C-alpha positions as a printed Julia matrix, in Angstrom:
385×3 Matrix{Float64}:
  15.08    6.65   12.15
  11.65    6.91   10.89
  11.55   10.98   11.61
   9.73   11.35    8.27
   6.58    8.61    9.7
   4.61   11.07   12.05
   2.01   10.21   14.63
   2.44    6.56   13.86
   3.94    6.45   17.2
   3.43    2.88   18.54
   4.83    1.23   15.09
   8.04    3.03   14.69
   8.73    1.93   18.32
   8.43   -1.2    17.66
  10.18   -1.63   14.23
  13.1     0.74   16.01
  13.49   -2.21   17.97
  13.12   -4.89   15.65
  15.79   -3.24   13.13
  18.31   -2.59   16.23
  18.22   -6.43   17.52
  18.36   -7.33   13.91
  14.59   -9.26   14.06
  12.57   -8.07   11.61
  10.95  -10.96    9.57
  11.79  -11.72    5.7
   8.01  -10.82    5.39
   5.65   -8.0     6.14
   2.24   -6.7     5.24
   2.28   -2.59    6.19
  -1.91   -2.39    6.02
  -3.89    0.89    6.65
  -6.0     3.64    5.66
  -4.88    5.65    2.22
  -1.93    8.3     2.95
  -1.51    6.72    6.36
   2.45    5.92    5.35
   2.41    3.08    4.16
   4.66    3.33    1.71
   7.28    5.49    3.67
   7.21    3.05    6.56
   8.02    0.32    3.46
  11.2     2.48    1.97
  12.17    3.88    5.65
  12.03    0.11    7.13
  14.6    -0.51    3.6
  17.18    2.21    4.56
  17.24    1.24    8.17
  18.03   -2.05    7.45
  20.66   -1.4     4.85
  22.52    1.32    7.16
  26.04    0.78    8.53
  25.25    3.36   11.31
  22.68    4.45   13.28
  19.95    4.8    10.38
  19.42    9.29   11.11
  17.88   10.57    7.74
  20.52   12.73    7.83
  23.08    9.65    8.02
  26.22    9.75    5.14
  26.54    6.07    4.73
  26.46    4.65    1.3
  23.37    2.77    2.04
  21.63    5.39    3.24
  22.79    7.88    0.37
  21.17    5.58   -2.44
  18.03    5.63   -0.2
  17.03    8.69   -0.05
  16.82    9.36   -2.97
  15.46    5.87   -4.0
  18.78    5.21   -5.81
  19.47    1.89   -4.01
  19.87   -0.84   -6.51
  18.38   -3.97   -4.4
  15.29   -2.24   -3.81
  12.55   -2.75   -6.02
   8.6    -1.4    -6.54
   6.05   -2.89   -7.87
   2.1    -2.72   -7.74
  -0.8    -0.3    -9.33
  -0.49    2.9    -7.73
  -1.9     6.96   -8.31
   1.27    8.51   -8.68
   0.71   12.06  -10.25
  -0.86   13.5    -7.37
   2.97   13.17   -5.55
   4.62   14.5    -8.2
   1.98   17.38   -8.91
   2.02   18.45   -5.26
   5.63   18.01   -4.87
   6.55   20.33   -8.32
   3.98   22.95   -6.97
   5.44   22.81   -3.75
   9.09   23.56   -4.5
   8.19   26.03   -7.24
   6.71   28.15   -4.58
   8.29   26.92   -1.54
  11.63   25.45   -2.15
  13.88   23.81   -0.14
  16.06   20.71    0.6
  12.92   19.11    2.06
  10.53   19.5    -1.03
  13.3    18.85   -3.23
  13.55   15.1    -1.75
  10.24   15.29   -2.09
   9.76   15.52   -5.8
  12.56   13.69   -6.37
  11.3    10.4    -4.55
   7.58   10.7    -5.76
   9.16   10.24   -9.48
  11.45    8.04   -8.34
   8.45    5.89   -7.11
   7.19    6.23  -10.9
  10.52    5.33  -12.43
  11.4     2.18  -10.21
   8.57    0.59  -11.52
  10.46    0.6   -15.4
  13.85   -1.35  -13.87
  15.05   -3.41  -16.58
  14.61   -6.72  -14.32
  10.79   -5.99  -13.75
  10.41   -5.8   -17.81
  13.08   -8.5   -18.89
  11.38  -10.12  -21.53
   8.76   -7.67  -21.87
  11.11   -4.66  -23.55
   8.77   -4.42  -26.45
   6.22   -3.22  -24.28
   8.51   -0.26  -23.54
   9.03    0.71  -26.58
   6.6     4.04  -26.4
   8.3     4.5   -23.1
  12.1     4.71  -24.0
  11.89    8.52  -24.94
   9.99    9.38  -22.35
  12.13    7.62  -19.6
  15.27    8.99  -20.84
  13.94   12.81  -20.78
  12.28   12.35  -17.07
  15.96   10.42  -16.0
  17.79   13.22  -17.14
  15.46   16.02  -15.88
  15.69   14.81  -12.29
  19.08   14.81  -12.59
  19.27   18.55  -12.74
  17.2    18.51   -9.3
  20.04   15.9    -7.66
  22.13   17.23   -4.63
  24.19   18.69   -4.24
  23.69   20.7    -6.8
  22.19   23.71   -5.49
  18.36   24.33   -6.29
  17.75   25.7    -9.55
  16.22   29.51   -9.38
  12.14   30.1    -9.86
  12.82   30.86  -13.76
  14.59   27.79  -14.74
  11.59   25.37  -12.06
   9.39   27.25  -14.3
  10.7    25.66  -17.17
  11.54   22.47  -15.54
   9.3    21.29  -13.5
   5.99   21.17  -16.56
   8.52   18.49  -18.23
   9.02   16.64  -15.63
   4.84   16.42  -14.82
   4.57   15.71  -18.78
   7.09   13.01  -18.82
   5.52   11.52  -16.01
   1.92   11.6   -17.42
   3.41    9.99  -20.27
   5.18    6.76  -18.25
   1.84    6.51  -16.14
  -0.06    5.55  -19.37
   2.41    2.58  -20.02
   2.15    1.03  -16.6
   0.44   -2.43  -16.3
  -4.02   -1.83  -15.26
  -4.2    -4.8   -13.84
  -2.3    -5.2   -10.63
   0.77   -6.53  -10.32
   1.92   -9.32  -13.11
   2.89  -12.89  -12.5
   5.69  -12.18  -14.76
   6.84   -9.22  -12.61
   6.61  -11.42   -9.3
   8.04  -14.8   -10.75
  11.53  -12.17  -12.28
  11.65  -10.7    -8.71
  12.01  -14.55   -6.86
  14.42  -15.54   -9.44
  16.6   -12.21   -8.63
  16.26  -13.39   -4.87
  16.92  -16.54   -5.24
  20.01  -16.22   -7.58
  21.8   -12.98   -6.68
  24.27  -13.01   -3.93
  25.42   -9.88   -1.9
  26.74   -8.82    1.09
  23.63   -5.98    0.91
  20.63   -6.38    1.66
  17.69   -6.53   -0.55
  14.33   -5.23   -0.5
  10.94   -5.81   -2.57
   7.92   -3.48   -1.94
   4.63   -4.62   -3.14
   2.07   -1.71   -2.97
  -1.74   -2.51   -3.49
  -0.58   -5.98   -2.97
  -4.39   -7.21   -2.73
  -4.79   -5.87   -6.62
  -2.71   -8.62   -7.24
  -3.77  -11.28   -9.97
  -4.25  -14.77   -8.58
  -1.51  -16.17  -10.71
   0.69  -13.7    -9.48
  -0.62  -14.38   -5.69
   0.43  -18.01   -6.5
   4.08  -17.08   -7.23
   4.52  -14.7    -4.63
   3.41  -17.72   -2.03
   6.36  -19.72   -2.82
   9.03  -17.42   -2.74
   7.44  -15.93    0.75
   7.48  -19.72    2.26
  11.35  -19.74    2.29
  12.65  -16.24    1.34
  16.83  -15.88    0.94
  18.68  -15.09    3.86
  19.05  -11.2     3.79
  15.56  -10.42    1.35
  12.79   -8.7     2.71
   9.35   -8.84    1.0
   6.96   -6.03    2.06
   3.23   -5.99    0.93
   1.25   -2.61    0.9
  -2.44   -2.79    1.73
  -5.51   -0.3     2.44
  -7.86   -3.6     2.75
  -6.07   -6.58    5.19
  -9.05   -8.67    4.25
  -8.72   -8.93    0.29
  -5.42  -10.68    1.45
  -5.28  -13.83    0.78
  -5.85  -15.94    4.26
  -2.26  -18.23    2.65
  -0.12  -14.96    2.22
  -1.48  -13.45    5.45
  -0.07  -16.31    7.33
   3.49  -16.16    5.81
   3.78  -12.76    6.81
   3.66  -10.53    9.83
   0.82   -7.97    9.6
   1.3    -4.73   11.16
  -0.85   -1.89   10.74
  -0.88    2.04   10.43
  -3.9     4.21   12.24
  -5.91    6.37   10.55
  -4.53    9.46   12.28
  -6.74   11.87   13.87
  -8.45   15.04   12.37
  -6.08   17.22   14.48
  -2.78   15.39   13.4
  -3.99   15.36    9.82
  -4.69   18.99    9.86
  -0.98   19.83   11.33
   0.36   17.41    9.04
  -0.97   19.68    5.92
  -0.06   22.92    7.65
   3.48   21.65    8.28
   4.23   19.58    4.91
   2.47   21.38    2.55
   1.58   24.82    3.82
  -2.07   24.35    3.94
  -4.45   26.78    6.16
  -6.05   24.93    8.94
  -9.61   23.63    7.98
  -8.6    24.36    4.18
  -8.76   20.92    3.4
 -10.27   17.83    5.29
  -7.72   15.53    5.14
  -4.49   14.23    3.09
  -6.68   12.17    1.15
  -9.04   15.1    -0.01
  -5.35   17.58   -0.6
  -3.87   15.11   -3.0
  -7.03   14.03   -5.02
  -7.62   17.78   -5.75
  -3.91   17.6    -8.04
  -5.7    14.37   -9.83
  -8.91   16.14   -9.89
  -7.32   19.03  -11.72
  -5.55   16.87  -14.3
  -8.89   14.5   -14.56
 -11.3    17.21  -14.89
 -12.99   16.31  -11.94
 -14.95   13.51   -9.71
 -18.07   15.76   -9.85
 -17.59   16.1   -13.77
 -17.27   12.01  -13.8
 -20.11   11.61  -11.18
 -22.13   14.19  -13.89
 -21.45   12.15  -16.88
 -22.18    9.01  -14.96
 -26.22   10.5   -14.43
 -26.56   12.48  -18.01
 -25.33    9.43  -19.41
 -28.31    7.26  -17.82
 -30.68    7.52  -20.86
 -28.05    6.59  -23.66
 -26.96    3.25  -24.84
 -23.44    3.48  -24.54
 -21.64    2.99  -21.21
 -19.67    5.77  -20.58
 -16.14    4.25  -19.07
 -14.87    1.99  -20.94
 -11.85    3.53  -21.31
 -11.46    4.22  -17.42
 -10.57    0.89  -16.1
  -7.36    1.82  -15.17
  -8.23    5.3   -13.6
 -10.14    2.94  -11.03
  -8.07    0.78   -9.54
  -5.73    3.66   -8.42
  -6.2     3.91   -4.67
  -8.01    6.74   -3.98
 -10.09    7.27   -7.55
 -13.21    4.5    -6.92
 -14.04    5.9    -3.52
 -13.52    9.66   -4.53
 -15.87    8.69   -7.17
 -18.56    6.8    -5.62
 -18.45   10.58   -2.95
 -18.74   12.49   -5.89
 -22.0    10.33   -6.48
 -23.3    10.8    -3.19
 -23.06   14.17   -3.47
 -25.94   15.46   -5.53
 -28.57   13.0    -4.06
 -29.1    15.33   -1.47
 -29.96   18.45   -3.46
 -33.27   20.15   -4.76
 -33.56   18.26   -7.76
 -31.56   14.78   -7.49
 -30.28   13.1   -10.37
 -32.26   10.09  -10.17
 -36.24    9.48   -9.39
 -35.02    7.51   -6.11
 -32.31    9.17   -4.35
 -32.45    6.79   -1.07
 -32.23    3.72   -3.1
 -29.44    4.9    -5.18
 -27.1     5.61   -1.71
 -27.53    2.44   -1.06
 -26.69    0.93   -4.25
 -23.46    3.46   -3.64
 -23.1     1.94   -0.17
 -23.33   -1.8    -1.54
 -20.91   -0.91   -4.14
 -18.31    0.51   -1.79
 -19.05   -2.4     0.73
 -18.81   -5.28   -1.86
 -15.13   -3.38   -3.26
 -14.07   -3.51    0.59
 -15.33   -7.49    1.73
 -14.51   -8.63   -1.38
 -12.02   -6.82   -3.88
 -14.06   -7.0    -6.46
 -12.6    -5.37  -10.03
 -13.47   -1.47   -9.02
 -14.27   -0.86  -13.14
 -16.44   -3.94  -13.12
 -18.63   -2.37  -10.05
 -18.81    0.59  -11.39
 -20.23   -0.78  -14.56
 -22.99   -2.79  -12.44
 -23.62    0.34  -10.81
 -24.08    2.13  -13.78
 -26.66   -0.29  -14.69
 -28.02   -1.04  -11.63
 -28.96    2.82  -11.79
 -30.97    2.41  -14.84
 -33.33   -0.14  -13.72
 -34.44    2.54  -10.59
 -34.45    5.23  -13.0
């Protein structure tokens, strides 16, 4: 178990154990640096605990057959999330390189997407899914053509494939909630807990879980004071300390590293078939997908200078972009950037990093709203300009 969680050594020892003398706790926060695992730890910690054997990845159990491919139906996502760079790095990868591996691949970064439109999560709420409906059915039955064991389809017919399934998925990221994760979406997911009985485990993953709204935080307290007997509740976190200190002490934090240059680097030569020193880091490989699709931090970071001297904020529309993981910080770099050139964008280049660095630090200490910094920033900027 947990062959797909490298260089995260000490952890998967430990939750080895815990799964195989059956005491892992009802709750869990998984906290670390982005692309650290976080999320696989989450869904490999689910299929471990579900299997009836030994928990391989390779492992023919029922259990274990739903998991892979994020099929199992007592396992449920929720929580803001950048999901296009997956899906754009896994289609590119197995149109060039295919195989079983990059198959899975693609198949669980949509999957990831399409958990989070389970009828249960929405009951209610189906109106809001009403611009969705065409678009879910069209990415449901696209994947389906990528399911084993159907053999991979030939380079022609991923040519023709794999564009729909990236448009389909651009389409369902637009309906997603902006706001972190709902109360409604959290107070659905206790009653489930509370009133569905099975032999099976069950399993609720909660990524960005400090993005949550404080109603929702509320909820999620009582239903993590006494959780039913067999339910696991797993919260996904790149900053322990936005946590609330209430939450933190109903749950069990463990944590990922921030693995090392040299691990990174074989990680993207391995996985993805990246040239040593190509790219930094995972962080920097997957942003470049979202850059592509975004048209760019620097283009952003551009707009956010030239934009200085008008009267009309210039993001108002971006809100959502922010709070993915990766975007504000990949932004606030792409500010940094230019201050150190010929001709900086602003009269006061040493001031303005540290307006940058206050922004970043006040996001980390205090989860502030990312779009609402960015807006102080903005104006911030204009008073040393």
């Amino acid at each position: 178990m947990y062959d797909n969680l490298l260089f995260q050594n000490r952890l998967t020892s430990l939750l080895t154990q815990e799964v195989q003398t059956a005491s892992f706790p009802p709750g869990v926060l998984f906290h670390g640096p982005a692309r650290s695992g976080k999320l696989t730890v989450a869904l490999e910690t689910a299929r471990a605990l579900s299997c009836d054997k030994t928990a391989e990845w390779s492992c023919s159990c029922p259990a274990c057959r739903l998991h892979r491919t994020l099929d199992y139906p007592d396992l449920f996502l929720t929580g803001n999330k950048n999901f296009l760079p997956e899906i754009l790095a896994g289609s590119q990868l197995l149109l060039t390189r295919p195989s079983e591996a990059r198959r899975f691949f693609l198949i669980r970064a949509v999957k990831k997407l399409l958990k989070r439109f389970d009828p249960l999560l929405w009951e209610g709420d189906e109106a809001k899914l009403k611009s969705a409906w065409n678009h879910l059915e069209a990415l449901n039955d696209l994947l389906e053509t990528l399911y084993p064991p159907t053999p991979i389809p030939e380079a022609a017919q991923l040519e023709l494939l794999l564009p729909k399934i990236e448009t389909a998925s651009q389409a369902l990221v637009k309906v997603l909630p902006g706001s972190g994760i709902p109360i409604q979406q959290v107070r659905r997911l206790s009653a489930w807990a509370r009133g569905t009985s099975t032999q099976k485990a069950k399993f609720v993953i909660l990524e960005n879980a400090d993005k949550m709204q404080e109603s929702a935080r509320n909820a999620l307290l009582k239903i993590l004071e006494e959780p039913p007997k067999g339910t696991y509740f797993m919260l996904l976190t790149s900053q322990k300390g936005a946590i609330l200190p209430t939450i933190l002490s109903r749950v069990r934090a463990l944590s990922l590293v921030e693995r090392t240059s040299a691990e990174q680097q074989q990680l993207l030569s391995t996985l993805f078939h990246v040239p040593t020193g190509e790219v930094p880091d995972l962080v920097s490989y997957f942003q470049a997908f979202e850059t592509d699709k975004q048209g760019g931090f620097e283009a952003l970071a551009e707009t956010f200078y030239t934009s200085l001297t008008s009267p009309v904020y210039p993001f108002d529309e971006q809100a959502k972009f922010w709070a993915e993981e990766d975007n504000f910080t990949a932004f606030l770099q792409a500010l940094v950037k230019p201050l150190a050139s010929a001709q900086p964008p602003v009269r006061e280049p040493d001031r303005m990093f540290r307006l940058i660095q206050e922004t970043s630090t006040r996001r980390d200490q205090f989860n502030l709203s990312a779009s609402l910094l960015i807006e102080t920033l903005f104006y911030r900027t204009r008073q040393i300009q």
